[in-house]
């Protein structure tokens, strides 16, 4: 029996490298399945990548069915401190199922370090993993992102939801992605990670010159040319992939180039 320690300091005892993993986190589903195809045997309804993933679904990230996950007889369940409720994690542990909980990363380096800990820790030795546990995509993501941030060349408002408006605030992974590519966002000093300012407050940021760019991802709210910019007449905006902005995993490799190409 080997006992690992997850991001929150909880023990994760495993007798052997897991052969059946249920993931309750879309980004981790992609990272693990991309690295060790066939290891994921269950995932949430929101685990859309890899696109050809064909496994039983256990509900949403916020409200998965712990019983459905347990029925899949996993050797390990992957969860996230922000996306999954503590009571669901505890229900699985009470059923005797090891659960690895990833802390919600506030920065890109934190996310990469957490992924490395998972892949070189409890998942090391799984079929298909490199001898050192570090897949090529992770090494490349670290090469691209673990550098000095670019000089700030734009100040942005970054909504992630509408009705009500919700924007990126302090200590968010997406905010750090933008910062490293030279785009700061005006709510980085907010008290909340996801503030809910009124629309007139958002517009005032542009009127006062505090912001000069509107960044609109396509998830969780699917902003488009016709849905989002209409609320900010005359404000320069860019549409970006929400997956590239907020997912940590293999998508980070493509995200560096794709986001650099559309950001000013």
mmCIF file of C-alpha atoms in Angstrom:
data_model
loop_
_atom_site.group_PDB
_atom_site.id
_atom_site.type_symbol
_atom_site.label_atom_id
_atom_site.label_comp_id
_atom_site.label_asym_id
_atom_site.label_seq_id
_atom_site.Cartn_x
_atom_site.Cartn_y
_atom_site.Cartn_z
ATOM 1 C CA UNK A 1 0.000 0.000 0.000
ATOM 2 C CA UNK A 2 1.316 3.419 -1.015
ATOM 3 C CA UNK A 3 -0.230 6.553 0.463
ATOM 4 C CA UNK A 4 -0.122 9.747 -1.560
ATOM 5 C CA UNK A 5 -1.102 13.244 -0.416
ATOM 6 C CA UNK A 6 -3.448 15.321 -2.552
ATOM 7 C CA UNK A 7 -3.423 19.101 -2.981
ATOM 8 C CA UNK A 8 -5.542 19.614 0.142
ATOM 9 C CA UNK A 9 -3.313 17.448 2.329
ATOM 10 C CA UNK A 10 -5.621 14.416 2.421
ATOM 11 C CA UNK A 11 -4.240 10.882 2.303
ATOM 12 C CA UNK A 12 -4.907 8.889 -0.850
ATOM 13 C CA UNK A 13 -4.019 5.217 -0.195
ATOM 14 C CA UNK A 14 -3.519 3.019 -3.246
ATOM 15 C CA UNK A 15 -2.397 -0.635 -3.208
ATOM 16 C CA UNK A 16 -1.380 -0.518 -6.875
ATOM 17 C CA UNK A 17 -1.355 1.952 -9.788
ATOM 18 C CA UNK A 18 -5.039 2.532 -10.604
ATOM 19 C CA UNK A 19 -6.559 0.790 -13.593
ATOM 20 C CA UNK A 20 -10.029 2.339 -13.316
ATOM 21 C CA UNK A 21 -10.387 6.082 -12.784
ATOM 22 C CA UNK A 22 -13.556 8.187 -12.551
ATOM 23 C CA UNK A 23 -12.990 11.898 -13.167
ATOM 24 C CA UNK A 24 -15.343 14.595 -11.898
ATOM 25 C CA UNK A 25 -13.283 17.388 -13.497
ATOM 26 C CA UNK A 26 -13.421 18.058 -17.267
ATOM 27 C CA UNK A 27 -9.842 19.327 -17.504
ATOM 28 C CA UNK A 28 -8.488 16.342 -15.552
ATOM 29 C CA UNK A 29 -10.539 13.962 -17.680
ATOM 30 C CA UNK A 30 -8.819 15.308 -20.774
ATOM 31 C CA UNK A 31 -5.362 15.303 -19.181
ATOM 32 C CA UNK A 32 -5.580 11.724 -17.910
ATOM 33 C CA UNK A 33 -7.292 10.201 -20.935
ATOM 34 C CA UNK A 34 -4.876 11.984 -23.286
ATOM 35 C CA UNK A 35 -1.947 10.606 -21.300
ATOM 36 C CA UNK A 36 -3.228 7.098 -20.550
ATOM 37 C CA UNK A 37 -6.034 6.191 -22.996
ATOM 38 C CA UNK A 38 -8.567 3.820 -21.487
ATOM 39 C CA UNK A 39 -7.845 4.665 -17.854
ATOM 40 C CA UNK A 40 -10.979 6.828 -17.490
ATOM 41 C CA UNK A 41 -14.043 4.622 -16.956
ATOM 42 C CA UNK A 42 -16.490 7.331 -15.886
ATOM 43 C CA UNK A 43 -16.815 11.102 -16.209
ATOM 44 C CA UNK A 44 -19.252 13.977 -15.801
ATOM 45 C CA UNK A 45 -21.684 15.261 -18.418
ATOM 46 C CA UNK A 46 -19.359 18.239 -18.936
ATOM 47 C CA UNK A 47 -16.270 16.175 -19.752
ATOM 48 C CA UNK A 48 -16.313 16.927 -23.473
ATOM 49 C CA UNK A 49 -12.659 16.143 -24.238
ATOM 50 C CA UNK A 50 -11.268 14.032 -25.709
ATOM 51 C CA UNK A 51 -14.243 14.329 -28.107
ATOM 52 C CA UNK A 52 -14.369 10.552 -28.668
ATOM 53 C CA UNK A 53 -14.488 9.692 -24.956
ATOM 54 C CA UNK A 54 -17.164 7.005 -24.620
ATOM 55 C CA UNK A 55 -17.675 6.229 -20.930
ATOM 56 C CA UNK A 56 -20.637 6.218 -18.521
ATOM 57 C CA UNK A 57 -21.612 9.651 -17.203
ATOM 58 C CA UNK A 58 -22.183 10.347 -13.523
ATOM 59 C CA UNK A 59 -23.952 13.724 -13.666
ATOM 60 C CA UNK A 60 -22.589 17.254 -13.477
ATOM 61 C CA UNK A 61 -19.403 18.461 -11.830
ATOM 62 C CA UNK A 62 -21.230 20.329 -9.056
ATOM 63 C CA UNK A 63 -23.796 17.614 -8.476
ATOM 64 C CA UNK A 64 -22.419 14.247 -9.515
ATOM 65 C CA UNK A 65 -24.138 11.092 -8.352
ATOM 66 C CA UNK A 66 -21.711 9.544 -5.902
ATOM 67 C CA UNK A 67 -23.577 6.251 -6.097
ATOM 68 C CA UNK A 68 -23.223 6.125 -9.873
ATOM 69 C CA UNK A 69 -19.506 6.810 -9.579
ATOM 70 C CA UNK A 70 -19.107 4.092 -6.942
ATOM 71 C CA UNK A 71 -20.963 1.571 -9.105
ATOM 72 C CA UNK A 72 -18.207 1.890 -11.716
ATOM 73 C CA UNK A 73 -15.794 0.318 -9.172
ATOM 74 C CA UNK A 74 -13.040 2.914 -9.608
ATOM 75 C CA UNK A 75 -9.627 2.487 -8.056
ATOM 76 C CA UNK A 76 -9.409 6.275 -7.867
ATOM 77 C CA UNK A 77 -11.716 9.286 -8.276
ATOM 78 C CA UNK A 78 -10.390 12.682 -9.358
ATOM 79 C CA UNK A 79 -12.037 15.828 -7.986
ATOM 80 C CA UNK A 80 -11.425 19.564 -7.702
ATOM 81 C CA UNK A 81 -11.846 21.751 -4.626
ATOM 82 C CA UNK A 82 -13.823 24.394 -6.519
ATOM 83 C CA UNK A 83 -15.833 22.285 -8.939
ATOM 84 C CA UNK A 84 -16.881 19.471 -6.580
ATOM 85 C CA UNK A 85 -18.699 19.615 -3.260
ATOM 86 C CA UNK A 86 -16.917 18.359 -0.122
ATOM 87 C CA UNK A 87 -19.899 16.196 0.824
ATOM 88 C CA UNK A 88 -19.681 14.292 -2.474
ATOM 89 C CA UNK A 89 -15.963 13.708 -1.973
ATOM 90 C CA UNK A 90 -16.618 12.499 1.569
ATOM 91 C CA UNK A 91 -19.410 10.154 0.437
ATOM 92 C CA UNK A 92 -17.000 8.445 -1.943
ATOM 93 C CA UNK A 93 -14.306 8.172 0.722
ATOM 94 C CA UNK A 94 -16.861 6.777 3.180
ATOM 95 C CA UNK A 95 -17.584 4.098 0.556
ATOM 96 C CA UNK A 96 -13.903 3.128 0.655
ATOM 97 C CA UNK A 97 -12.960 4.780 -2.645
ATOM 98 C CA UNK A 98 -9.710 6.815 -2.746
ATOM 99 C CA UNK A 99 -10.278 10.384 -3.967
ATOM 100 C CA UNK A 100 -7.570 12.757 -5.171
ATOM 101 C CA UNK A 101 -8.681 16.380 -4.822
ATOM 102 C CA UNK A 102 -6.910 19.032 -6.876
ATOM 103 C CA UNK A 103 -6.860 22.527 -5.445
ATOM 104 C CA UNK A 104 -8.493 25.158 -7.672
ATOM 105 C CA UNK A 105 -5.374 26.661 -9.286
ATOM 106 C CA UNK A 106 -4.976 30.426 -9.062
ATOM 107 C CA UNK A 107 -2.087 30.487 -11.536
ATOM 108 C CA UNK A 108 -0.781 28.528 -14.490
ATOM 109 C CA UNK A 109 2.365 27.393 -12.595
ATOM 110 C CA UNK A 110 0.151 26.106 -9.759
ATOM 111 C CA UNK A 111 -1.964 24.098 -12.205
ATOM 112 C CA UNK A 112 1.088 22.621 -13.918
ATOM 113 C CA UNK A 113 2.632 21.689 -10.576
ATOM 114 C CA UNK A 114 -0.599 19.990 -9.498
ATOM 115 C CA UNK A 115 -0.828 18.045 -12.755
ATOM 116 C CA UNK A 116 2.784 16.948 -12.400
ATOM 117 C CA UNK A 117 2.104 15.783 -8.825
ATOM 118 C CA UNK A 118 -0.876 13.704 -10.002
ATOM 119 C CA UNK A 119 0.841 12.161 -13.015
ATOM 120 C CA UNK A 120 4.107 11.400 -11.232
ATOM 121 C CA UNK A 121 2.336 10.347 -8.029
ATOM 122 C CA UNK A 122 -0.791 8.172 -7.925
ATOM 123 C CA UNK A 123 -0.919 7.731 -11.719
ATOM 124 C CA UNK A 124 2.762 6.865 -12.119
ATOM 125 C CA UNK A 125 3.119 3.324 -13.389
ATOM 126 C CA UNK A 126 -0.276 3.267 -15.110
ATOM 127 C CA UNK A 127 -0.278 1.658 -18.540
ATOM 128 C CA UNK A 128 0.901 4.120 -21.157
ATOM 129 C CA UNK A 129 2.557 6.628 -18.835
ATOM 130 C CA UNK A 130 6.207 7.542 -19.456
ATOM 131 C CA UNK A 131 8.781 6.031 -17.120
ATOM 132 C CA UNK A 132 9.172 9.349 -15.297
ATOM 133 C CA UNK A 133 5.428 10.046 -15.354
ATOM 134 C CA UNK A 134 5.872 13.288 -17.309
ATOM 135 C CA UNK A 135 4.073 13.175 -20.684
ATOM 136 C CA UNK A 136 5.412 15.185 -23.610
ATOM 137 C CA UNK A 137 2.438 17.578 -23.540
ATOM 138 C CA UNK A 138 3.135 18.497 -19.908
ATOM 139 C CA UNK A 139 6.810 19.149 -20.572
ATOM 140 C CA UNK A 140 5.866 21.347 -23.547
ATOM 141 C CA UNK A 141 3.231 23.233 -21.546
ATOM 142 C CA UNK A 142 5.812 23.924 -18.849
ATOM 143 C CA UNK A 143 8.269 25.167 -21.478
ATOM 144 C CA UNK A 144 5.692 27.538 -22.962
ATOM 145 C CA UNK A 145 4.116 28.905 -19.809
ATOM 146 C CA UNK A 146 6.771 28.878 -17.091
ATOM 147 C CA UNK A 147 8.421 32.057 -18.344
ATOM 148 C CA UNK A 148 8.221 35.700 -17.386
ATOM 149 C CA UNK A 149 4.822 37.245 -18.248
ATOM 150 C CA UNK A 150 4.756 39.530 -21.256
ATOM 151 C CA UNK A 151 4.518 43.302 -20.677
ATOM 152 C CA UNK A 152 0.929 44.457 -20.155
ATOM 153 C CA UNK A 153 -0.491 45.857 -23.385
ATOM 154 C CA UNK A 154 -4.216 45.766 -22.652
ATOM 155 C CA UNK A 155 -6.549 46.065 -19.671
ATOM 156 C CA UNK A 156 -9.596 43.872 -19.964
ATOM 157 C CA UNK A 157 -12.976 43.069 -18.522
ATOM 158 C CA UNK A 158 -13.546 39.301 -18.785
ATOM 159 C CA UNK A 159 -17.161 38.175 -18.325
ATOM 160 C CA UNK A 160 -17.777 34.458 -17.880
ATOM 161 C CA UNK A 161 -21.552 34.659 -17.397
ATOM 162 C CA UNK A 162 -24.492 36.856 -18.254
ATOM 163 C CA UNK A 163 -27.838 37.210 -16.420
ATOM 164 C CA UNK A 164 -26.335 38.175 -14.024
ATOM 165 C CA UNK A 165 -22.976 39.399 -15.228
ATOM 166 C CA UNK A 166 -20.085 37.508 -13.647
ATOM 167 C CA UNK A 167 -16.457 38.395 -14.384
ATOM 168 C CA UNK A 168 -13.011 37.062 -13.606
ATOM 169 C CA UNK A 169 -11.766 38.475 -10.311
ATOM 170 C CA UNK A 170 -8.816 37.757 -8.062
ATOM 171 C CA UNK A 171 -6.708 34.591 -8.096
ATOM 172 C CA UNK A 172 -8.180 32.902 -11.150
ATOM 173 C CA UNK A 173 -6.426 30.552 -13.540
ATOM 174 C CA UNK A 174 -7.964 32.320 -16.547
ATOM 175 C CA UNK A 175 -6.809 35.674 -15.254
ATOM 176 C CA UNK A 176 -3.251 34.401 -14.952
ATOM 177 C CA UNK A 177 -3.379 32.943 -18.466
ATOM 178 C CA UNK A 178 -4.245 36.385 -19.799
ATOM 179 C CA UNK A 179 -1.677 38.136 -17.607
ATOM 180 C CA UNK A 180 1.100 35.901 -18.901
ATOM 181 C CA UNK A 181 0.119 36.856 -22.438
ATOM 182 C CA UNK A 182 0.172 40.590 -21.704
ATOM 183 C CA UNK A 183 -3.492 41.236 -20.887
ATOM 184 C CA UNK A 184 -4.325 42.334 -17.359
ATOM 185 C CA UNK A 185 -7.906 42.441 -16.141
ATOM 186 C CA UNK A 186 -9.415 45.194 -14.071
ATOM 187 C CA UNK A 187 -11.003 43.017 -11.380
ATOM 188 C CA UNK A 188 -7.757 41.303 -10.386
ATOM 189 C CA UNK A 189 -7.851 43.137 -7.060
ATOM 190 C CA UNK A 190 -11.475 42.277 -6.291
ATOM 191 C CA UNK A 191 -12.430 40.659 -2.984
ATOM 192 C CA UNK A 192 -14.119 37.801 -4.829
ATOM 193 C CA UNK A 193 -12.765 35.373 -7.384
ATOM 194 C CA UNK A 194 -15.886 35.869 -9.499
ATOM 195 C CA UNK A 195 -17.473 39.288 -8.813
ATOM 196 C CA UNK A 196 -20.990 40.142 -10.001
ATOM 197 C CA UNK A 197 -20.879 43.838 -10.928
ATOM 198 C CA UNK A 198 -23.862 45.560 -12.488
ATOM 199 C CA UNK A 199 -23.727 46.263 -16.212
ATOM 200 C CA UNK A 200 -23.451 50.013 -15.673
ATOM 201 C CA UNK A 201 -20.421 49.405 -13.424
ATOM 202 C CA UNK A 202 -18.773 47.359 -16.156
ATOM 203 C CA UNK A 203 -19.470 50.026 -18.749
ATOM 204 C CA UNK A 204 -18.046 52.671 -16.427
ATOM 205 C CA UNK A 205 -14.717 50.852 -16.395
ATOM 206 C CA UNK A 206 -14.404 51.567 -20.101
ATOM 207 C CA UNK A 207 -15.770 55.092 -19.858
ATOM 208 C CA UNK A 208 -13.177 55.923 -17.179
ATOM 209 C CA UNK A 209 -10.338 54.446 -19.225
ATOM 210 C CA UNK A 210 -9.618 51.697 -16.705
ATOM 211 C CA UNK A 211 -10.318 49.045 -19.347
ATOM 212 C CA UNK A 212 -9.761 49.064 -23.096
ATOM 213 C CA UNK A 213 -10.633 45.492 -24.103
ATOM 214 C CA UNK A 214 -13.552 43.101 -23.622
ATOM 215 C CA UNK A 215 -12.527 39.420 -23.590
ATOM 216 C CA UNK A 216 -15.436 37.040 -24.183
ATOM 217 C CA UNK A 217 -14.966 33.252 -23.823
ATOM 218 C CA UNK A 218 -17.410 30.728 -25.266
ATOM 219 C CA UNK A 219 -17.863 28.892 -21.949
ATOM 220 C CA UNK A 220 -19.390 28.637 -19.441
ATOM 221 C CA UNK A 221 -21.564 31.293 -21.127
ATOM 222 C CA UNK A 222 -21.364 30.980 -24.900
ATOM 223 C CA UNK A 223 -20.578 34.567 -25.875
ATOM 224 C CA UNK A 224 -20.723 35.315 -29.611
ATOM 225 C CA UNK A 225 -20.524 38.349 -31.891
ATOM 226 C CA UNK A 226 -24.253 38.801 -31.286
ATOM 227 C CA UNK A 227 -24.344 38.002 -27.579
ATOM 228 C CA UNK A 228 -22.063 40.023 -25.327
ATOM 229 C CA UNK A 229 -20.630 42.858 -27.418
ATOM 230 C CA UNK A 230 -24.159 44.273 -27.778
ATOM 231 C CA UNK A 231 -24.011 45.299 -24.109
ATOM 232 C CA UNK A 232 -20.828 47.330 -24.680
ATOM 233 C CA UNK A 233 -21.362 49.508 -27.782
ATOM 234 C CA UNK A 234 -18.136 50.707 -29.334
ATOM 235 C CA UNK A 235 -15.866 48.712 -27.017
ATOM 236 C CA UNK A 236 -13.110 46.635 -28.721
ATOM 237 C CA UNK A 237 -13.615 42.942 -28.018
ATOM 238 C CA UNK A 238 -12.188 39.522 -28.795
ATOM 239 C CA UNK A 239 -13.886 36.129 -28.703
ATOM 240 C CA UNK A 240 -11.741 33.371 -27.239
ATOM 241 C CA UNK A 241 -12.063 29.669 -26.549
ATOM 242 C CA UNK A 242 -13.168 29.114 -22.979
ATOM 243 C CA UNK A 243 -11.315 25.823 -22.995
ATOM 244 C CA UNK A 244 -8.069 27.547 -23.910
ATOM 245 C CA UNK A 245 -8.675 30.180 -21.261
ATOM 246 C CA UNK A 246 -9.735 28.031 -18.301
ATOM 247 C CA UNK A 247 -8.755 24.390 -18.858
ATOM 248 C CA UNK A 248 -5.475 23.073 -17.491
ATOM 249 C CA UNK A 249 -4.059 20.095 -19.349
ATOM 250 C CA UNK A 250 -3.037 19.255 -22.919
ATOM 251 C CA UNK A 251 -5.078 22.203 -24.211
ATOM 252 C CA UNK A 252 -2.488 24.543 -22.665
ATOM 253 C CA UNK A 253 -0.058 23.674 -25.459
ATOM 254 C CA UNK A 254 -2.368 24.924 -28.208
ATOM 255 C CA UNK A 255 -3.770 27.685 -25.993
ATOM 256 C CA UNK A 256 -0.483 29.568 -25.888
ATOM 257 C CA UNK A 257 -0.410 30.103 -29.645
ATOM 258 C CA UNK A 258 -4.147 30.369 -30.232
ATOM 259 C CA UNK A 259 -4.721 33.008 -27.562
ATOM 260 C CA UNK A 260 -1.604 34.928 -28.572
ATOM 261 C CA UNK A 261 -2.983 35.119 -32.113
ATOM 262 C CA UNK A 262 -6.315 36.715 -31.144
ATOM 263 C CA UNK A 263 -5.291 38.950 -28.244
ATOM 264 C CA UNK A 264 -4.128 42.422 -29.205
#
